[in-house]
Coordinates of C-alpha atoms in Angstrom, one line a residue:
X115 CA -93.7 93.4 53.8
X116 CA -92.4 94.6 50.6
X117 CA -93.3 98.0 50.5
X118 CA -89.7 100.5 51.1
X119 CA -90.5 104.1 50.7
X120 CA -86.9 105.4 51.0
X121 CA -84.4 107.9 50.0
X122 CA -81.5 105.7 49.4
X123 CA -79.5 107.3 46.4
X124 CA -80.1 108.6 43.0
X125 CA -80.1 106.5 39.2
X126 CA -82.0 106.1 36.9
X127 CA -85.4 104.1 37.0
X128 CA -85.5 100.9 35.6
X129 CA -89.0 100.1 34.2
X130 CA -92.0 101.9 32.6
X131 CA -94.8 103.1 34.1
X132 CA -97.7 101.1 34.6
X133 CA -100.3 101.9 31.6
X134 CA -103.5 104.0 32.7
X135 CA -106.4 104.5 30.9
X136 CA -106.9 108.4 30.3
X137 CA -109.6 108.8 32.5
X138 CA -107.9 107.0 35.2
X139 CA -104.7 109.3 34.5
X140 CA -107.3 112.4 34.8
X141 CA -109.3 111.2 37.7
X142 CA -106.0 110.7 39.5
X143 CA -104.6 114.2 38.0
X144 CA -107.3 116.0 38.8
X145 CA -107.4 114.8 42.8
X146 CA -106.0 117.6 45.2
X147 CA -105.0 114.8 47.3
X148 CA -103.0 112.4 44.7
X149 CA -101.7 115.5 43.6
X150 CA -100.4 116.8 47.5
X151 CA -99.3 112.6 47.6
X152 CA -97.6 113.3 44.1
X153 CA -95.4 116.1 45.6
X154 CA -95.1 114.5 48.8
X155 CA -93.5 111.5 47.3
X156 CA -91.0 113.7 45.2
X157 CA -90.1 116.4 48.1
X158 CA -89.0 113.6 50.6
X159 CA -87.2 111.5 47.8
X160 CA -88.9 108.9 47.8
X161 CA -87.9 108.9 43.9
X162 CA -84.7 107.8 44.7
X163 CA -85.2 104.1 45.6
X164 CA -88.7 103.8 44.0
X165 CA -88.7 106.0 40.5
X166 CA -90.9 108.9 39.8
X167 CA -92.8 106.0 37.5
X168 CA -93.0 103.8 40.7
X169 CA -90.6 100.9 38.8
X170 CA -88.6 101.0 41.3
X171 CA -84.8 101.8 41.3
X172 CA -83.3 99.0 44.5
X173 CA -84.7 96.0 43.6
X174 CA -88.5 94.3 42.6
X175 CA -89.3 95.0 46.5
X176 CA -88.9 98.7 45.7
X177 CA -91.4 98.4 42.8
X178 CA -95.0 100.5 43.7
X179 CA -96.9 100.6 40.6
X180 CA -99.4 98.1 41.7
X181 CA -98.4 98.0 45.8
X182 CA -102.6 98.8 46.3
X183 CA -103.4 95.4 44.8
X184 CA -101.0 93.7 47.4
X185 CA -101.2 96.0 50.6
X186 CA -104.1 98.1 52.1
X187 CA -103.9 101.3 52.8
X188 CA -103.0 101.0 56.3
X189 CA -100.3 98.2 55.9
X190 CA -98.7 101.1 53.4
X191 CA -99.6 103.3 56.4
X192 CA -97.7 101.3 58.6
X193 CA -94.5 100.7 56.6
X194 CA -94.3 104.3 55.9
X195 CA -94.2 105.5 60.1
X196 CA -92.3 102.3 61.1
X197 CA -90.3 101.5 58.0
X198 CA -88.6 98.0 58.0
X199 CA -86.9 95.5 55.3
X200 CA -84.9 98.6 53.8
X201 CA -87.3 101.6 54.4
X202 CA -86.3 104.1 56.8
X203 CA -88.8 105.5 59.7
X204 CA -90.4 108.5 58.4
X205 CA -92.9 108.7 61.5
X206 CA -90.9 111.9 62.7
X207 CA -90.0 113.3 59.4
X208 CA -93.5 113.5 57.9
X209 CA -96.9 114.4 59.7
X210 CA -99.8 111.6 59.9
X211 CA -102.1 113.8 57.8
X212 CA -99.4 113.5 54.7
X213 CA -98.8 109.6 55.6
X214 CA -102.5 109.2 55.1
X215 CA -102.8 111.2 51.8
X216 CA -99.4 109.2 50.7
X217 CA -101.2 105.9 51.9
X218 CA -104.0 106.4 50.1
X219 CA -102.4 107.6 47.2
X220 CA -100.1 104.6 47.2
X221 CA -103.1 102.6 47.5
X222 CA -104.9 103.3 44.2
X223 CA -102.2 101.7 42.5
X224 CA -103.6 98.7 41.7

């Protein structure tokens, strides 16, 4: 899998962000969920391998702006709780309900 959610040091991102449409961007913006995912991501640092544009920091592996058009929502899911390749386990550290929303989230990159 190539999917790391991890908090493995600071930086700077390399890479923009993927370019939305601005109903896409307000659709997303306007989601309690992506927005809870949004937060999520940045509270437990996932910013520090992967960007807060998703361009990755570590690496193309560590690259999420279009990891929904390569995994589903449950191998993101999966790699999340079990981590693997570079990603720590974050099964104790976050709860199933905020894996799900991240998941999904992570998902609708595409």
């Amino acid at each position: 899998m190539v999917l790391a959610l991890a908090a493995c040091g600071g930086g700077t991102s390399g890479g923009s962000a993927a370019t939305k449409t601005p109903a896409a961007t307000a659709a997303a913006e306007s989601n309690p969920a992506f927005v809870k995912a949004q937060e999520l991501f940045t509270t437990n640092k996932c910013i520090s391998c992967h960007g807060i544009d998703l361009a990755g920091k570590v690496g193309p592996k560590t690259n999420l702006q279009k990891v929904g058009s390569r995994l589903s929502s449950e191998q993101i899911a999966n790699k999340i709780k079990n981590g693997g390749g570079g990603m720590p386990v974050y099964k104790t550290t976050i709860s199933e309900e905020e894996i799900g929303l991240l998941s999904e989230w992570l998902n609708s990159k595409k």
